[in-house]
PDB file of C-alpha atoms in Angstrom:
ATOM      1  CA  MET A1089     152.186  73.127 140.101  1.00 50.00           C
ATOM      2  CA  THR A1090     152.363  71.197 136.805  1.00 49.00           C
ATOM      3  CA  VAL A1091     152.185  73.174 133.543  1.00 49.00           C
ATOM      4  CA  GLU A1092     150.631  71.416 130.569  1.00 51.00           C
ATOM      5  CA  PRO A1093     152.662  71.785 127.375  1.00 51.00           C
ATOM      6  CA  GLU A1094     151.028  74.173 124.925  1.00 54.00           C
ATOM      7  CA  ASN A1095     151.352  71.803 121.947  1.00 56.00           C
ATOM      8  CA  ARG A1096     150.123  68.646 123.591  1.00 58.00           C
ATOM      9  CA  PRO A1097     148.813  66.230 120.902  1.00 57.00           C
ATOM     10  CA  VAL A1098     145.069  65.759 120.811  1.00 54.00           C
ATOM     11  CA  THR A1099     143.968  62.361 122.047  1.00 56.00           C
ATOM     12  CA  PRO A1100     140.719  60.530 121.275  1.00 52.00           C
ATOM     13  CA  GLU A1101     139.579  61.421 124.778  1.00 57.00           C
ATOM     14  CA  ASP A1102     139.768  65.119 123.832  1.00 56.00           C
ATOM     15  CA  GLU A1103     137.422  64.741 120.800  1.00 54.00           C
ATOM     16  CA  PRO A1104     133.806  65.781 121.434  1.00 56.00           C
ATOM     17  CA  SER A1105     131.581  62.745 121.536  1.00 56.00           C
ATOM     18  CA  PRO A1106     128.943  62.619 118.737  1.00 54.00           C
ATOM     19  CA  GLN A1107     125.511  63.661 119.807  1.00 55.00           C
ATOM     20  CA  PRO A1108     122.791  61.106 119.174  1.00 54.00           C
ATOM     21  CA  GLU A1109     120.267  62.216 116.530  1.00 52.00           C
ATOM     22  CA  LYS A1110     117.105  63.376 118.132  1.00 57.00           C
ATOM     23  CA  LYS A1111     113.942  61.420 117.340  1.00 60.00           C
ATOM     24  CA  GLY A1112     112.043  64.656 116.829  1.00 67.00           C
ATOM     25  CA  SER A1113     114.476  65.785 114.140  1.00 75.00           C
ATOM     26  CA  LYS A1114     114.121  62.536 112.201  1.00 76.00           C
ATOM     27  CA  ARG A1115     110.332  62.730 112.411  1.00 77.00           C
ATOM     28  CA  LYS A1116     110.402  66.334 111.193  1.00 72.00           C
ATOM     29  CA  SER A1117     112.551  65.320 108.221  1.00 76.00           C
ATOM     30  CA  LEU A1118     110.133  62.527 107.291  1.00 78.00           C
ATOM     31  CA  ILE A1119     107.154  64.886 107.510  1.00 79.00           C
ATOM     32  CA  GLU A1120     108.893  67.449 105.271  1.00 74.00           C
ATOM     33  CA  SER A1121     109.731  64.765 102.698  1.00 74.00           C
ATOM     34  CA  ALA A1122     106.126  63.562 102.710  1.00 75.00           C
ATOM     35  CA  LEU A1123     104.859  67.131 102.246  1.00 71.00           C
ATOM     36  CA  LEU A1124     107.226  67.680  99.318  1.00 73.00           C
ATOM     37  CA  LEU A1125     106.017  64.462  97.691  1.00 71.00           C
ATOM     38  CA  LEU A1126     102.381  65.407  98.266  1.00 67.00           C
ATOM     39  CA  GLY A1127     103.018  68.872  96.844  1.00 68.00           C
ATOM     40  CA  GLY A1128     104.569  67.360  93.712  1.00 66.00           C
ATOM     41  CA  VAL A1129     101.571  65.088  93.239  1.00 63.00           C
ATOM     42  CA  LEU A1130      99.149  68.001  93.670  1.00 63.00           C
ATOM     43  CA  VAL A1131     101.062  70.138  91.147  1.00 64.00           C
ATOM     44  CA  ALA A1132     100.996  67.256  88.658  1.00 60.00           C
ATOM     45  CA  LEU A1133      97.247  66.826  89.161  1.00 57.00           C
ATOM     46  CA  LEU A1134      96.628  70.549  88.708  1.00 61.00           C
ATOM     47  CA  LEU A1135      98.679  70.547  85.518  1.00 62.00           C
ATOM     48  CA  ARG A1136      96.687  67.555  84.299  1.00 61.00           C
ATOM     49  CA  LEU A1137      93.344  69.171  85.099  1.00 61.00           C
ATOM     50  CA  ILE A1138      94.054  72.739  84.018  1.00 67.00           C
ATOM     51  CA  VAL A1139      96.961  72.840  81.574  1.00 80.00           C
ATOM     52  CA  LEU A1140      97.860  69.467  80.063  1.00 91.00           C
ATOM     53  CA  ASP A1141      95.934  66.475  78.845  1.00 91.00           C
ATOM     54  CA  SER A1142      96.883  63.244  77.132  1.00 93.00           C
ATOM     55  CA  PHE A1143      95.253  61.585  74.138  1.00 96.00           C
ATOM     56  CA  ALA A1144      95.784  58.157  72.583  1.00 97.00           C
ATOM     57  CA  ILE A1145      95.431  58.004  68.793  1.00 97.00           C
ATOM     58  CA  PRO A1146      92.628  55.486  68.115  1.00 96.00           C
ATOM     59  CA  SER A1147      92.756  55.083  64.321  1.00 96.00           C
ATOM     60  CA  GLU A1148      94.677  55.653  61.100  1.00 97.00           C
ATOM     61  CA  SER A1149      92.853  58.873  60.205  1.00 98.00           C
ATOM     62  CA  MET A1150      95.847  61.123  61.039  1.00 98.00           C
ATOM     63  CA  GLU A1151      98.604  59.039  59.419  1.00 98.00           C
ATOM     64  CA  ASN A1152     101.423  59.570  58.846  1.00 96.00           C
ATOM     65  CA  THR A1153     101.553  62.511  61.233  1.00 97.00           C
ATOM     66  CA  LEU A1154     100.059  60.363  63.993  1.00 98.00           C
ATOM     67  CA  ILE A1155      99.645  56.610  63.900  1.00 97.00           C
ATOM     68  CA  ASN A1156      97.360  54.272  65.798  1.00 97.00           C
ATOM     69  CA  GLY A1157      98.729  53.863  69.312  1.00 96.00           C
ATOM     70  CA  ASP A1158     100.657  57.140  69.494  1.00 98.00           C
ATOM     71  CA  ARG A1159     100.097  59.195  72.621  1.00 97.00           C
ATOM     72  CA  VAL A1160     100.200  62.979  72.494  1.00 97.00           C
ATOM     73  CA  PHE A1161     100.309  65.838  74.972  1.00 96.00           C
ATOM     74  CA  VAL A1162      97.472  68.339  74.613  1.00 96.00           C
ATOM     75  CA  ASN A1163      97.749  71.984  75.680  1.00 96.00           C
ATOM     76  CA  LYS A1164      94.379  72.928  77.149  1.00 94.00           C
ATOM     77  CA  LEU A1165      95.343  76.604  77.409  1.00 93.00           C
ATOM     78  CA  SER A1166      96.418  77.060  73.789  1.00 90.00           C
ATOM     79  CA  GLY A1167      93.698  79.630  73.083  1.00 92.00           C
ATOM     80  CA  THR A1168      91.565  79.922  69.963  1.00 94.00           C
ATOM     81  CA  PRO A1169      92.519  77.227  67.414  1.00 96.00           C
ATOM     82  CA  ASP A1170      94.213  78.416  64.252  1.00 97.00           C
ATOM     83  CA  ARG A1171      94.566  76.983  60.757  1.00 97.00           C
ATOM     84  CA  GLY A1172      96.992  74.073  60.694  1.00 97.00           C
ATOM     85  CA  ASP A1173      96.638  73.214  64.389  1.00 97.00           C
ATOM     86  CA  VAL A1174      96.104  69.569  65.327  1.00 98.00           C
ATOM     87  CA  VAL A1175      93.306  69.672  67.894  1.00 98.00           C
ATOM     88  CA  VAL A1176      91.490  67.272  70.186  1.00 98.00           C
ATOM     89  CA  PHE A1177      87.770  67.996  70.472  1.00 98.00           C
ATOM     90  CA  LYS A1178      84.419  66.495  71.385  1.00 97.00           C
ATOM     91  CA  GLY A1179      83.442  64.919  68.097  1.00 95.00           C
ATOM     92  CA  TRP A1180      80.138  64.573  66.303  1.00 95.00           C
ATOM     93  CA  ASP A1181      79.399  61.340  68.197  1.00 93.00           C
ATOM     94  CA  GLY A1182      80.425  62.787  71.574  1.00 94.00           C
ATOM     95  CA  GLU A1183      83.767  60.967  71.588  1.00 95.00           C
ATOM     96  CA  ASP A1184      87.124  62.710  71.898  1.00 97.00           C
ATOM     97  CA  THR A1185      88.483  63.101  68.363  1.00 98.00           C
ATOM     98  CA  ILE A1186      91.677  64.464  66.801  1.00 98.00           C
ATOM     99  CA  LYS A1187      91.915  66.270  63.435  1.00 98.00           C
ATOM    100  CA  ARG A1188      93.733  69.154  61.744  1.00 98.00           C
ATOM    101  CA  VAL A1189      92.095  72.582  61.482  1.00 98.00           C
ATOM    102  CA  ILE A1190      91.949  73.554  57.808  1.00 98.00           C
ATOM    103  CA  ALA A1191      89.725  76.629  57.988  1.00 98.00           C
ATOM    104  CA  VAL A1192      88.344  78.894  60.704  1.00 98.00           C
ATOM    105  CA  GLY A1193      85.264  81.076  61.089  1.00 97.00           C
ATOM    106  CA  GLY A1194      84.735  83.376  58.107  1.00 97.00           C
ATOM    107  CA  ASP A1195      86.920  81.333  55.738  1.00 97.00           C
ATOM    108  CA  THR A1196      85.730  79.833  52.477  1.00 97.00           C
ATOM    109  CA  VAL A1197      87.145  76.330  52.118  1.00 98.00           C
ATOM    110  CA  LYS A1198      86.842  74.562  48.775  1.00 97.00           C
ATOM    111  CA  CYS A1199      87.844  71.373  47.011  1.00 97.00           C
ATOM    112  CA  CYS A1200      89.365  71.528  44.656  1.00 95.00           C
ATOM    113  CA  ASP A1201      91.212  73.799  42.237  1.00 96.00           C
ATOM    114  CA  ALA A1202      92.454  72.763  38.775  1.00 95.00           C
ATOM    115  CA  GLN A1203      95.517  71.092  40.346  1.00 96.00           C
ATOM    116  CA  GLY A1204      93.392  69.136  42.804  1.00 96.00           C
ATOM    117  CA  ARG A1205      94.367  71.269  45.802  1.00 97.00           C
ATOM    118  CA  ILE A1206      92.127  72.436  48.641  1.00 98.00           C
ATOM    119  CA  THR A1207      91.863  76.212  48.768  1.00 97.00           C
ATOM    120  CA  VAL A1208      91.119  78.516  51.690  1.00 98.00           C
ATOM    121  CA  ASN A1209      89.909  81.971  50.690  1.00 96.00           C
ATOM    122  CA  GLY A1210      91.147  81.194  47.191  1.00 96.00           C
ATOM    123  CA  VAL A1211      94.691  80.341  48.339  1.00 96.00           C
ATOM    124  CA  PRO A1212      95.767  76.766  47.486  1.00 97.00           C
ATOM    125  CA  LEU A1213      97.252  74.654  50.261  1.00 97.00           C
ATOM    126  CA  ASP A1214     100.487  72.759  49.734  1.00 97.00           C
ATOM    127  CA  GLU A1215      99.759  69.783  51.987  1.00 97.00           C
ATOM    128  CA  LYS A1216     102.757  67.578  51.186  1.00 96.00           C
ATOM    129  CA  ALA A1217     104.269  68.173  54.641  1.00 96.00           C
ATOM    130  CA  TYR A1218     101.456  66.350  56.446  1.00 97.00           C
ATOM    131  CA  LEU A1219      99.144  64.636  53.955  1.00 97.00           C
ATOM    132  CA  HIS A1220      99.461  60.839  53.816  1.00 97.00           C
ATOM    133  CA  PRO A1221     101.899  60.129  50.949  1.00 96.00           C
ATOM    134  CA  ASP A1222      99.531  57.641  49.283  1.00 95.00           C
ATOM    135  CA  ASP A1223      96.500  59.906  49.600  1.00 96.00           C
ATOM    136  CA  PHE A1224      95.036  63.011  47.940  1.00 94.00           C
ATOM    137  CA  PRO A1225      93.470  66.207  49.342  1.00 97.00           C
ATOM    138  CA  SER A1226      89.874  64.972  49.027  1.00 97.00           C
ATOM    139  CA  GLY A1227      87.805  62.483  47.098  1.00 92.00           C
ATOM    140  CA  GLU A1228      84.686  64.613  47.562  1.00 92.00           C
ATOM    141  CA  LYS A1229      84.102  68.081  46.191  1.00 95.00           C
ATOM    142  CA  PHE A1230      82.831  70.751  48.584  1.00 96.00           C
ATOM    143  CA  GLU A1231      82.664  74.484  49.120  1.00 96.00           C
ATOM    144  CA  LYS A1232      81.764  75.915  52.515  1.00 96.00           C
ATOM    145  CA  VAL A1233      81.805  79.270  54.232  1.00 97.00           C
ATOM    146  CA  VAL A1234      82.780  78.394  57.812  1.00 98.00           C
ATOM    147  CA  PRO A1235      80.435  80.083  60.318  1.00 97.00           C
ATOM    148  CA  LYS A1236      81.948  82.365  62.943  1.00 97.00           C
ATOM    149  CA  GLY A1237      83.055  80.476  66.037  1.00 97.00           C
ATOM    150  CA  ARG A1238      83.370  77.206  64.145  1.00 98.00           C
ATOM    151  CA  LEU A1239      86.142  75.168  62.473  1.00 98.00           C
ATOM    152  CA  TRP A1240      86.487  72.986  59.380  1.00 98.00           C
ATOM    153  CA  VAL A1241      88.637  69.987  60.339  1.00 98.00           C
ATOM    154  CA  MET A1242      90.110  67.121  58.334  1.00 98.00           C
ATOM    155  CA  GLY A1243      92.327  64.104  58.975  1.00 98.00           C
ATOM    156  CA  ASP A1244      95.750  63.861  57.345  1.00 98.00           C
ATOM    157  CA  HIS A1245      94.844  60.464  55.872  1.00 98.00           C
ATOM    158  CA  ARG A1246      91.877  61.832  53.962  1.00 97.00           C
ATOM    159  CA  SER A1247      90.537  58.590  52.487  1.00 97.00           C
ATOM    160  CA  ALA A1248      90.495  57.025  55.985  1.00 97.00           C
ATOM    161  CA  SER A1249      89.114  60.000  57.888  1.00 97.00           C
ATOM    162  CA  ALA A1250      85.544  60.710  58.982  1.00 97.00           C
ATOM    163  CA  ASP A1251      85.833  64.469  59.317  1.00 97.00           C
ATOM    164  CA  SER A1252      83.944  67.657  58.407  1.00 98.00           C
ATOM    165  CA  ARG A1253      83.212  66.287  54.920  1.00 97.00           C
ATOM    166  CA  THR A1254      81.475  63.243  56.396  1.00 95.00           C
ATOM    167  CA  HIS A1255      79.193  65.242  58.701  1.00 96.00           C
ATOM    168  CA  GLU A1256      77.860  67.948  56.395  1.00 93.00           C
ATOM    169  CA  GLU A1257      74.276  66.951  57.207  1.00 91.00           C
ATOM    170  CA  GLN A1258      74.785  67.741  60.888  1.00 90.00           C
ATOM    171  CA  GLU A1259      74.742  71.046  62.759  1.00 85.00           C
ATOM    172  CA  GLY A1260      77.206  73.514  61.326  1.00 91.00           C
ATOM    173  CA  GLU A1261      77.331  71.609  58.023  1.00 94.00           C
ATOM    174  CA  GLY A1262      80.237  69.497  59.205  1.00 96.00           C
ATOM    175  CA  THR A1263      82.090  72.209  61.123  1.00 98.00           C
ATOM    176  CA  ILE A1264      82.745  71.928  64.848  1.00 98.00           C
ATOM    177  CA  SER A1265      82.337  74.604  67.505  1.00 97.00           C
ATOM    178  CA  GLU A1266      85.470  76.244  68.887  1.00 98.00           C
ATOM    179  CA  LYS A1267      83.943  75.525  72.317  1.00 96.00           C
ATOM    180  CA  ALA A1268      84.143  71.781  71.586  1.00 97.00           C
ATOM    181  CA  VAL A1269      87.948  71.971  71.360  1.00 97.00           C
ATOM    182  CA  ILE A1270      89.737  70.481  74.371  1.00 96.00           C
ATOM    183  CA  GLY A1271      93.173  71.688  73.315  1.00 97.00           C
ATOM    184  CA  ARG A1272      95.991  71.633  70.771  1.00 97.00           C
ATOM    185  CA  ALA A1273      98.126  68.510  70.435  1.00 97.00           C
ATOM    186  CA  PHE A1274     101.746  69.684  70.448  1.00 97.00           C
ATOM    187  CA  ALA A1275     103.978  66.649  71.067  1.00 97.00           C
ATOM    188  CA  ILE A1276     104.136  62.870  70.734  1.00 97.00           C
ATOM    189  CA  TYR A1277     105.465  61.350  73.975  1.00 96.00           C
ATOM    190  CA  TRP A1278     104.837  57.644  73.353  1.00 96.00           C
ATOM    191  CA  PRO A1279     106.250  55.387  71.994  1.00 96.00           C
ATOM    192  CA  PHE A1280     109.792  56.647  72.638  1.00 95.00           C
ATOM    193  CA  SER A1281     110.785  55.889  69.059  1.00 96.00           C
ATOM    194  CA  ARG A1282     108.299  58.529  67.841  1.00 97.00           C
ATOM    195  CA  VAL A1283     108.827  61.268  70.423  1.00 97.00           C
ATOM    196  CA  GLY A1284     108.705  64.700  68.788  1.00 96.00           C
ATOM    197  CA  LEU A1285     106.916  68.020  68.447  1.00 96.00           C
ATOM    198  CA  LEU A1286     103.917  68.640  66.183  1.00 96.00           C
ATOM    199  CA  SER A1287     104.444  71.798  64.155  1.00 90.00           C
ATOM    200  CA  THR A1288     102.133  73.838  61.940  1.00 90.00           C
ATOM    201  CA  SER A1289     102.867  73.599  58.224  1.00 93.00           C
ATOM    202  CA  GLU A1290     104.224  76.745  56.571  1.00 93.00           C
ATOM    203  CA  THR A1291     101.470  76.586  53.945  1.00 95.00           C
ATOM    204  CA  PHE A1292      99.055  78.077  56.491  1.00 94.00           C
ATOM    205  CA  THR A1293     101.208  81.170  57.016  1.00 89.00           C
ATOM    206  CA  LYS A1294     100.098  82.389  53.579  1.00 84.00           C
ATOM    207  CA  LEU A1295      96.568  82.732  54.949  1.00 85.00           C
ATOM    208  CA  ARG A1296      97.415  85.022  57.865  1.00 71.00           C
TER     209      ARG A1296
END
């Protein structure tokens, strides 16, 4: 009887031969990948429909905060608009429009005080942070008590903006309904050179 040595070197013949990949396993992997891709697309669509929207700036009325051609993300679940928010809404002509909220329901908004500043409830606004550097708060004088559930909105480039001042003869005396607001613009995502967040100016914190 021959006894095999305990430490016999392993030869290629001793190695287990690789098992061929089963066709069913490959098909299962492809199906799972397709389902993951489909799930990602569905999540993106749901976000687009329910949470996020996109808006292309169509004019110079919000310069220099936003310039013609900028694209912004819009939060559709941002809640009730507040003073200082940049909002997208169904405008007076039915078109999607973007402006800054200056006053909300119950506020008295007026132009202008002795220094040429817009006031809200008697408090002057320091608008240097967002007002177009070659512009002024308003070329027209006005004084409005904003009805409940409505907003007084203005562009940051006042002399180039058709906003609440321009539509005083319409329903709400130029104000827009809170229900017309699609959402709050919170970030520029295009072009890449202008990517950044849109913040609310500190001047509006004095009114809260």
